[in-house]
Tab-separated table of C-alpha atoms and ligand atoms in Angstrom:
chain	number	residue	atom	x	y	z
W	2	MET	CA	-129.035	213.654	161.055
W	3	ASN	CA	-131.741	212.460	158.694
W	4	SER	CA	-132.878	214.636	155.761
W	5	GLY	CA	-135.555	216.929	156.828
W	6	GLU	CA	-134.980	216.402	160.551
W	7	GLU	CA	-134.794	219.660	162.446
W	8	LEU	CA	-131.554	220.446	164.329
W	9	GLU	CA	-131.467	222.204	167.592
W	10	TYR	CA	-130.292	225.830	168.098
W	11	PRO	CA	-127.532	226.868	167.288
W	12	HIS	CA	-126.791	224.056	164.732
W	13	ILE	CA	-130.071	225.101	162.908
W	14	LEU	CA	-128.434	228.434	161.942
W	15	ILE	CA	-126.143	226.488	159.641
W	16	GLN	CA	-129.106	224.732	158.215
W	17	TYR	CA	-130.703	228.066	157.336
W	18	GLN	CA	-127.512	228.921	155.448
W	19	ASN	CA	-127.998	225.754	153.425
W	20	GLY	CA	-131.313	227.063	152.151
W	21	PHE	CA	-129.329	228.833	149.526
W	22	LEU	CA	-127.820	225.689	148.328
W	23	ILE	CA	-131.185	223.920	148.276
W	24	SER	CA	-132.567	226.542	145.855
W	25	LYS	CA	-129.440	226.251	143.696
W	26	VAL	CA	-129.930	222.430	143.482
W	27	MET	CA	-133.538	222.853	142.382
W	28	PHE	CA	-132.676	225.470	139.713
W	29	ALA	CA	-129.785	223.465	138.430
W	30	ALA	CA	-131.832	220.257	138.168
W	31	CYS	CA	-134.603	222.155	136.421
W	32	GLU	CA	-132.351	223.967	134.081
W	33	LEU	CA	-130.532	220.920	133.092
W	34	GLY	CA	-133.807	219.124	132.316
W	35	ILE	CA	-133.447	216.229	134.772
W	36	PHE	CA	-137.081	216.235	135.721
W	37	ASP	CA	-138.338	216.603	132.064
W	38	LEU	CA	-136.099	213.727	130.971
W	39	LEU	CA	-137.369	211.420	133.742
W	40	LYS	CA	-140.931	212.358	133.114
W	41	GLN	CA	-140.663	211.690	129.348
W	42	SER	CA	-138.807	208.445	129.743
W	43	GLU	CA	-141.576	207.111	132.036
W	44	GLU	CA	-138.998	204.758	133.678
W	45	ASN	CA	-136.129	205.075	136.091
W	46	LEU	CA	-132.751	205.901	134.535
W	47	SER	CA	-129.192	205.422	135.591
W	48	SER	CA	-126.932	208.420	136.350
W	49	LYS	CA	-124.831	207.386	133.363
W	50	ILE	CA	-127.776	207.661	130.890
W	51	ILE	CA	-129.029	210.909	132.468
W	52	ALA	CA	-125.598	212.452	132.237
W	53	GLU	CA	-125.162	211.321	128.554
W	54	ARG	CA	-128.524	212.484	127.460
W	55	LEU	CA	-128.068	215.916	129.168
W	56	GLY	CA	-124.534	216.418	128.033
W	57	SER	CA	-123.042	216.665	131.563
W	58	SER	CA	-120.142	214.984	133.415
W	59	LEU	CA	-121.040	211.795	135.141
W	60	HIS	CA	-119.403	212.636	138.556
W	61	GLY	CA	-121.242	216.051	138.581
W	62	MET	CA	-124.517	214.619	137.664
W	63	GLU	CA	-124.238	211.836	140.249
W	64	ARG	CA	-123.793	214.409	143.004
W	65	LEU	CA	-126.694	216.577	141.780
W	66	LEU	CA	-128.928	213.505	141.529
W	67	ASP	CA	-128.013	212.443	145.105
W	68	ALA	CA	-128.733	215.905	146.444
W	69	CYS	CA	-132.214	215.726	144.667
W	70	VAL	CA	-132.718	212.408	146.388
W	71	GLY	CA	-131.906	214.031	149.789
W	72	LEU	CA	-134.409	216.762	148.903
W	73	LYS	CA	-136.973	213.996	148.115
W	74	LEU	CA	-137.426	215.300	144.579
W	75	LEU	CA	-136.041	212.010	143.168
W	76	SER	CA	-135.949	208.382	144.474
W	77	VAL	CA	-133.038	206.087	144.057
W	78	GLU	CA	-132.660	202.330	143.886
W	79	VAL	CA	-129.143	201.314	144.646
W	80	LYS	CA	-128.272	198.306	142.277
W	81	GLN	CA	-125.100	196.370	141.461
W	82	GLU	CA	-125.200	197.328	137.791
W	83	GLY	CA	-125.667	201.018	138.660
W	84	ASP	CA	-128.006	203.253	140.611
W	85	SER	CA	-131.336	204.065	139.031
W	86	TYR	CA	-133.263	207.426	139.664
W	87	GLY	CA	-136.936	208.174	139.263
W	88	ILE	CA	-139.040	211.177	139.981
W	89	HIS	CA	-141.652	211.455	142.745
W	90	THR	CA	-145.041	212.411	141.332
W	91	ASP	CA	-145.609	214.995	144.033
W	92	ALA	CA	-142.230	216.596	143.359
W	93	LEU	CA	-143.103	216.995	139.699
W	94	LEU	CA	-145.926	219.464	140.618
W	95	ILE	CA	-143.585	221.478	142.835
W	96	VAL	CA	-140.644	221.670	140.369
W	97	SER	CA	-142.841	222.627	137.444
W	98	ALA	CA	-144.269	225.481	139.541
W	99	PHE	CA	-140.819	226.354	140.669
W	100	VAL	CA	-139.626	226.802	137.068
W	101	LEU	CA	-142.722	228.644	135.920
W	102	HIS	CA	-142.586	231.139	138.669
W	103	THR	CA	-138.949	231.922	138.695
W	104	ASN	CA	-136.883	233.503	136.021
W	105	CYS	CA	-133.450	233.531	137.384
W	106	LYS	CA	-130.215	233.231	135.512
W	107	ILE	CA	-128.262	230.519	137.339
W	108	THR	CA	-126.222	228.452	138.271
W	109	ASN	CA	-122.797	227.567	138.934
W	110	ILE	CA	-123.999	223.966	139.431
W	111	SER	CA	-125.794	223.664	136.079
W	112	GLU	CA	-122.990	225.370	134.246
W	113	ASP	CA	-120.740	222.621	135.456
W	114	ARG	CA	-121.469	220.155	132.727
W	115	GLU	CA	-117.802	219.328	132.161
W	116	GLY	CA	-117.238	218.709	135.821
W	117	LYS	CA	-114.878	221.603	136.176
W	118	ASN	CA	-114.692	223.630	139.363
W	119	GLN	CA	-115.535	227.322	139.322
W	120	TYR	CA	-111.914	228.445	139.388
W	121	GLU	CA	-111.087	226.238	136.370
W	122	ARG	CA	-114.109	227.820	134.479
W	123	ALA	CA	-113.474	231.372	135.619
W	124	PHE	CA	-109.677	231.655	135.511
W	125	GLY	CA	-108.469	228.494	133.668
W	126	ILE	CA	-106.692	227.487	137.015
W	127	SER	CA	-106.190	223.820	137.625
W	128	PRO	CA	-107.617	222.200	140.753
W	129	LYS	CA	-104.201	221.992	142.455
W	130	ASP	CA	-104.352	225.763	142.683
W	131	VAL	CA	-107.771	225.984	144.198
W	132	PHE	CA	-106.413	227.392	147.545
W	133	GLU	CA	-104.132	229.854	145.582
W	134	ALA	CA	-107.255	231.148	143.850
W	135	LEU	CA	-109.200	231.302	147.063
W	136	TYR	CA	-106.347	233.208	148.786
W	137	ARG	CA	-105.970	235.906	146.072
W	138	SER	CA	-106.475	238.689	148.745
W	139	GLU	CA	-105.943	238.835	152.418
W	140	GLU	CA	-109.595	240.126	152.605
W	141	GLU	CA	-111.028	237.073	150.884
W	142	MET	CA	-108.904	234.810	152.867
W	143	THR	CA	-109.924	236.398	156.091
W	144	LEU	CA	-113.611	236.008	155.159
W	145	PHE	CA	-113.149	232.369	154.265
W	146	ILE	CA	-111.278	231.605	157.533
W	147	HIS	CA	-113.817	233.451	159.521
W	148	GLY	CA	-116.564	231.256	157.989
W	149	LEU	CA	-114.588	228.098	158.706
W	150	ASN	CA	-114.079	229.082	162.384
W	151	ALA	CA	-117.728	229.993	162.839
W	152	VAL	CA	-118.746	226.306	162.212
W	153	TRP	CA	-116.437	225.079	164.935
W	154	ARG	CA	-117.745	227.553	167.453
W	155	ILE	CA	-120.968	225.634	166.971
W	156	CYS	CA	-120.008	222.074	166.172
W	157	GLY	CA	-116.395	221.873	167.410
W	158	ARG	CA	-117.190	220.147	170.731
W	159	ASP	CA	-119.289	217.460	169.052
W	160	VAL	CA	-116.400	216.275	166.897
W	161	ILE	CA	-113.537	216.728	169.418
W	162	THR	CA	-115.429	214.671	172.076
W	163	ALA	CA	-116.693	211.991	169.786
W	164	PHE	CA	-113.575	209.954	170.750
W	165	ASP	CA	-111.592	210.215	174.006
W	166	LEU	CA	-108.421	212.070	172.739
W	167	SER	CA	-106.925	212.501	176.191
W	168	PRO	CA	-104.157	209.835	175.519
W	169	PHE	CA	-102.754	212.035	172.722
W	170	MET	CA	-100.414	214.704	173.966
W	171	VAL	CA	-98.746	216.039	170.775
W	172	ILE	CA	-101.336	216.969	168.164
W	173	TYR	CA	-101.021	218.431	164.795
W	174	ASP	CA	-104.095	219.960	163.056
W	175	LEU	CA	-103.116	219.634	159.430
W	176	GLY	CA	-104.708	222.469	157.416
W	177	GLY	CA	-105.920	223.793	160.774
W	178	GLY	CA	-106.911	227.121	159.137
W	179	GLY	CA	-108.191	229.737	161.695
W	180	GLY	CA	-107.528	227.546	164.778
W	181	ALA	CA	-111.133	227.319	166.150
W	182	LEU	CA	-110.997	223.458	166.279
W	183	ALA	CA	-107.487	223.606	167.772
W	184	GLN	CA	-108.864	225.959	170.557
W	185	GLU	CA	-111.761	223.545	171.130
W	186	CYS	CA	-109.301	220.705	171.447
W	187	ILE	CA	-107.188	222.334	174.083
W	188	SER	CA	-110.217	223.484	176.039
W	189	GLN	CA	-111.534	219.759	176.176
W	190	TYR	CA	-108.082	218.291	176.656
W	191	PRO	CA	-106.052	220.734	178.761
W	192	ASN	CA	-102.936	218.716	178.830
W	193	CYS	CA	-102.327	218.472	175.158
W	194	GLN	CA	-100.229	220.714	172.838
W	195	VAL	CA	-101.749	221.576	169.432
W	196	THR	CA	-99.812	222.880	166.352
W	197	ILE	CA	-101.626	224.392	163.528
W	198	PHE	CA	-99.973	223.228	160.164
W	199	ASP	CA	-101.085	225.393	157.287
W	200	LEU	CA	-99.797	227.331	154.221
W	201	PRO	CA	-97.605	230.287	155.258
W	202	LYS	CA	-100.191	232.848	154.108
W	203	VAL	CA	-102.850	231.222	156.331
W	204	VAL	CA	-100.619	230.889	159.379
W	205	GLU	CA	-99.673	234.640	159.059
W	206	THR	CA	-103.349	235.595	158.772
W	207	THR	CA	-104.510	233.403	161.623
W	208	LYS	CA	-101.736	234.745	163.953
W	209	LYS	CA	-102.740	238.282	163.049
W	210	HIS	CA	-106.561	237.906	163.256
W	211	PHE	CA	-107.678	234.754	164.945
W	212	VAL	CA	-105.410	233.053	167.594
W	213	SER	CA	-103.944	235.371	170.359
W	214	SER	CA	-100.273	235.158	171.020
W	215	GLU	CA	-101.141	234.566	174.768
W	216	GLU	CA	-102.492	231.137	173.834
W	217	GLN	CA	-99.372	229.230	174.791
W	218	ARG	CA	-100.627	225.721	173.970
W	219	ILE	CA	-101.204	226.556	170.342
W	220	THR	CA	-98.199	226.715	168.152
W	221	PHE	CA	-97.829	227.114	164.334
W	222	HIS	CA	-96.051	225.357	161.600
W	223	GLU	CA	-95.873	226.886	158.121
W	224	GLY	CA	-95.775	224.354	155.197
W	225	ASP	CA	-97.359	222.581	152.389
W	226	PHE	CA	-98.615	219.233	153.569
W	227	PHE	CA	-98.238	217.714	150.110
W	228	LYS	CA	-94.620	218.867	149.568
W	229	ASP	CA	-92.958	219.551	152.931
W	230	PRO	CA	-92.053	217.086	155.729
W	231	ILE	CA	-94.741	216.674	158.445
W	232	PRO	CA	-93.352	216.543	161.969
W	233	GLU	CA	-93.814	213.546	164.381
W	234	ALA	CA	-96.870	213.595	166.613
W	235	ASP	CA	-99.299	211.331	168.536
W	236	LEU	CA	-102.350	212.568	166.657
W	237	TYR	CA	-103.142	214.327	163.410
W	238	ILE	CA	-106.446	216.055	162.988
W	239	LEU	CA	-107.586	216.498	159.341
W	240	ALA	CA	-110.789	218.499	159.558
W	241	ARG	CA	-112.515	219.217	156.330
W	242	ILE	CA	-109.254	218.404	154.456
W	243	LEU	CA	-109.822	215.162	152.567
W	244	HIS	CA	-113.136	216.511	151.196
W	245	ASP	CA	-111.063	219.023	149.134
W	246	TRP	CA	-109.086	216.369	147.247
W	247	ALA	CA	-109.393	213.491	144.862
W	248	ASP	CA	-108.774	209.931	146.267
W	249	GLU	CA	-105.161	209.647	145.039
W	250	LYS	CA	-104.114	212.863	146.748
W	251	CYS	CA	-105.945	211.893	149.997
W	252	VAL	CA	-104.064	208.524	150.164
W	253	HIS	CA	-100.734	210.309	149.357
W	254	LEU	CA	-101.368	212.689	152.234
W	255	LEU	CA	-102.510	209.929	154.615
W	256	LYS	CA	-99.440	207.784	153.850
W	257	LYS	CA	-97.202	210.740	154.643
W	258	VAL	CA	-98.985	211.087	158.062
W	259	GLN	CA	-98.908	207.322	158.711
W	260	ASP	CA	-95.035	207.355	158.141
W	261	VAL	CA	-94.443	210.004	160.813
W	262	CYS	CA	-97.107	209.111	163.259
W	263	LYS	CA	-95.840	207.759	166.608
W	264	PRO	CA	-96.521	204.084	167.313
W	265	GLY	CA	-99.908	203.902	169.059
W	266	GLY	CA	-100.784	207.309	167.536
W	267	GLY	CA	-103.526	207.993	165.066
W	268	VAL	CA	-105.375	210.264	162.697
W	269	LEU	CA	-108.661	211.949	163.319
W	270	LEU	CA	-110.806	212.808	160.220
W	271	VAL	CA	-113.511	215.306	160.647
W	272	GLU	CA	-115.972	215.261	157.787
W	273	SER	CA	-119.599	215.382	156.890
W	274	LEU	CA	-120.445	211.696	156.214
W	275	LEU	CA	-122.873	210.510	153.492
W	276	ASN	CA	-125.141	207.574	154.150
W	277	GLU	CA	-123.981	204.337	152.558
W	278	ASP	CA	-127.286	203.929	150.737
W	279	LYS	CA	-127.236	207.432	149.210
W	280	SER	CA	-130.323	208.503	151.181
W	281	GLY	CA	-128.661	211.559	152.763
W	282	PRO	CA	-128.037	213.344	154.934
W	283	LEU	CA	-129.092	216.266	152.759
W	284	GLU	CA	-126.526	218.575	154.225
W	285	SER	CA	-123.647	216.295	153.249
W	286	GLN	CA	-125.113	215.857	149.806
W	287	LEU	CA	-125.259	219.711	149.412
W	288	TYR	CA	-121.703	219.973	150.725
W	289	SER	CA	-120.596	217.417	148.175
W	290	LEU	CA	-122.101	219.458	145.382
W	291	ASN	CA	-120.443	222.567	146.776
W	292	MET	CA	-117.053	220.599	146.696
W	293	LEU	CA	-117.679	219.817	142.968
W	294	VAL	CA	-118.146	223.544	142.188
W	295	GLN	CA	-115.229	224.730	144.408
W	296	THR	CA	-112.626	221.945	144.502
W	297	GLU	CA	-111.582	218.481	143.108
W	298	GLY	CA	-112.978	216.727	146.107
W	299	LYS	CA	-116.273	215.379	147.492
W	300	GLU	CA	-117.996	214.194	150.718
W	301	ARG	CA	-117.693	210.418	151.191
W	302	THR	CA	-119.412	207.521	153.013
W	303	PRO	CA	-117.801	205.810	156.059
W	304	THR	CA	-116.768	202.957	153.849
W	305	GLU	CA	-114.963	205.400	151.357
W	306	TYR	CA	-113.081	206.989	154.234
W	307	SER	CA	-112.178	203.579	155.802
W	308	ASN	CA	-110.823	202.502	152.444
W	309	LEU	CA	-108.648	205.671	152.123
W	310	LEU	CA	-107.296	205.145	155.625
W	311	THR	CA	-106.705	201.334	155.026
W	312	ALA	CA	-104.880	202.097	151.683
W	313	ALA	CA	-102.530	204.408	153.694
W	314	GLY	CA	-101.745	201.733	156.265
W	315	PHE	CA	-104.029	202.827	159.242
W	316	LYS	CA	-105.807	200.086	161.214
W	317	GLU	CA	-108.709	199.822	163.658
W	318	VAL	CA	-110.750	202.474	161.938
W	319	GLU	CA	-113.622	203.659	164.061
W	320	ILE	CA	-116.498	205.882	162.858
W	321	LYS	CA	-118.577	208.083	165.192
W	322	LYS	CA	-121.643	209.818	163.701
W	323	THR	CA	-122.440	212.797	165.978
W	324	GLY	CA	-125.917	213.257	164.667
W	325	LYS	CA	-124.987	216.843	163.897
W	326	LEU	CA	-123.324	218.360	160.834
W	327	TYR	CA	-119.851	216.924	161.138
W	328	ASP	CA	-118.740	213.432	162.077
W	329	ALA	CA	-115.460	211.897	163.284
W	330	ILE	CA	-113.335	208.958	162.094
W	331	LEU	CA	-110.348	207.650	164.038
W	332	GLY	CA	-107.608	205.466	162.382
W	333	ARG	CA	-104.733	203.999	164.408
W	334	LYS	CA	-101.169	203.305	163.370
J	20	LIG	C1	-111.519	223.549	154.057
J	20	LIG	S1	-110.237	224.318	154.911
J	20	LIG	C2	-110.370	223.480	156.477
J	20	LIG	C3	-109.712	224.342	157.630
J	20	LIG	C4	-109.879	223.748	159.009
J	20	LIG	N1	-109.280	222.386	159.148
J	20	LIG	C5	-111.321	223.853	159.397
J	20	LIG	O1	-112.005	222.638	159.449
J	20	LIG	O2	-111.862	224.826	159.699
J	20	LIG	C6	-108.774	223.574	154.240
J	20	LIG	C7	-107.483	224.050	154.878
J	20	LIG	O3	-106.449	223.277	154.237
J	20	LIG	C8	-105.357	224.288	154.075
J	20	LIG	N2	-104.508	223.798	153.029
J	20	LIG	C9	-104.869	223.549	151.687
J	20	LIG	N3	-103.895	223.035	151.001
J	20	LIG	C10	-102.838	222.945	151.833
J	20	LIG	C11	-101.463	222.475	151.828
J	20	LIG	N4	-101.039	222.031	150.573
J	20	LIG	N5	-100.708	222.503	152.917
J	20	LIG	C12	-101.200	222.816	154.072
J	20	LIG	N6	-102.478	223.294	154.202
J	20	LIG	C13	-103.210	223.343	153.203
J	20	LIG	C14	-106.145	225.414	153.679
J	20	LIG	O4	-105.339	226.646	153.829
J	20	LIG	C15	-107.312	225.427	154.730
J	20	LIG	O5	-106.878	226.038	155.891
């Protein structure tokens, strides 16, 4: 999907939800003074210089600038020596008006000058404990899982049918959460067996609230995919998993998966892909900022995911952009 292009119903409902993030990006960019800085400098500036002058972390600033590009507030020139950002004249009028007419105290994003996620800032908890923080109460966990599942009720079929998964019989959905994608998988491929592998607390909650015990073809495995052994299977689905983690942890997890994957088997990554040239899609840029605020991860380009898979020993990496909100990447052992 290109920035600004309208999605069909019901995908458009998710786009409405992103309206909140769009406002946050505009507020954050205004409050940090990005537009003022670019206006005063009268020339395009690199993300490094902008971050330095505004006293922010480089990786956080890069993501905010990219989201502003997706929103067509800024332009970007991708150069070998570093990307360079400029402001669109028309956007200047809008953002000035936006600041003048709003007087809100925000935002998580602009407060994030040190590149810390919200749990580190609020509770001093390190990124490795992000899910621990998120799962403080069953109520919060249930709400989170409910939100995760809702997306797959809308987009699940797009990603599960992006590749023909029928040759894969034994499938593990690592970090499978509330099971909506596993359910879509068995409804599209009735001969497969899917196991949801997730933290014990999540498995317990999913069994209690989300997946009925009559669903014979979904089984559960409680564990920590970083610490515990991962069982052998034909296919591993990692949907919205790698975007939670920094590159080193992604490669560590993918290597574990590669070790136990059956010969001829593979791994299916389901993520929201960024364009290689930083032009969008806006949704992925917004999700990447959300990852900055919530986790240690980020959204990535097809090349970045291919590099992670190759580093872990996977071959024949294929990318399928669905044209919707989430895309699919298949790597083979
Ligand atoms: C962003 S959610 C994605 C859930 C699901 N795959 C989806 O797309 O709806 C990340 C999932 O990874 C799980 N998770 C996080 N850390 C984990 C770990 N160390 N071991 C197993 N699962 C983990 C979380 O509990 C959560 O269900």
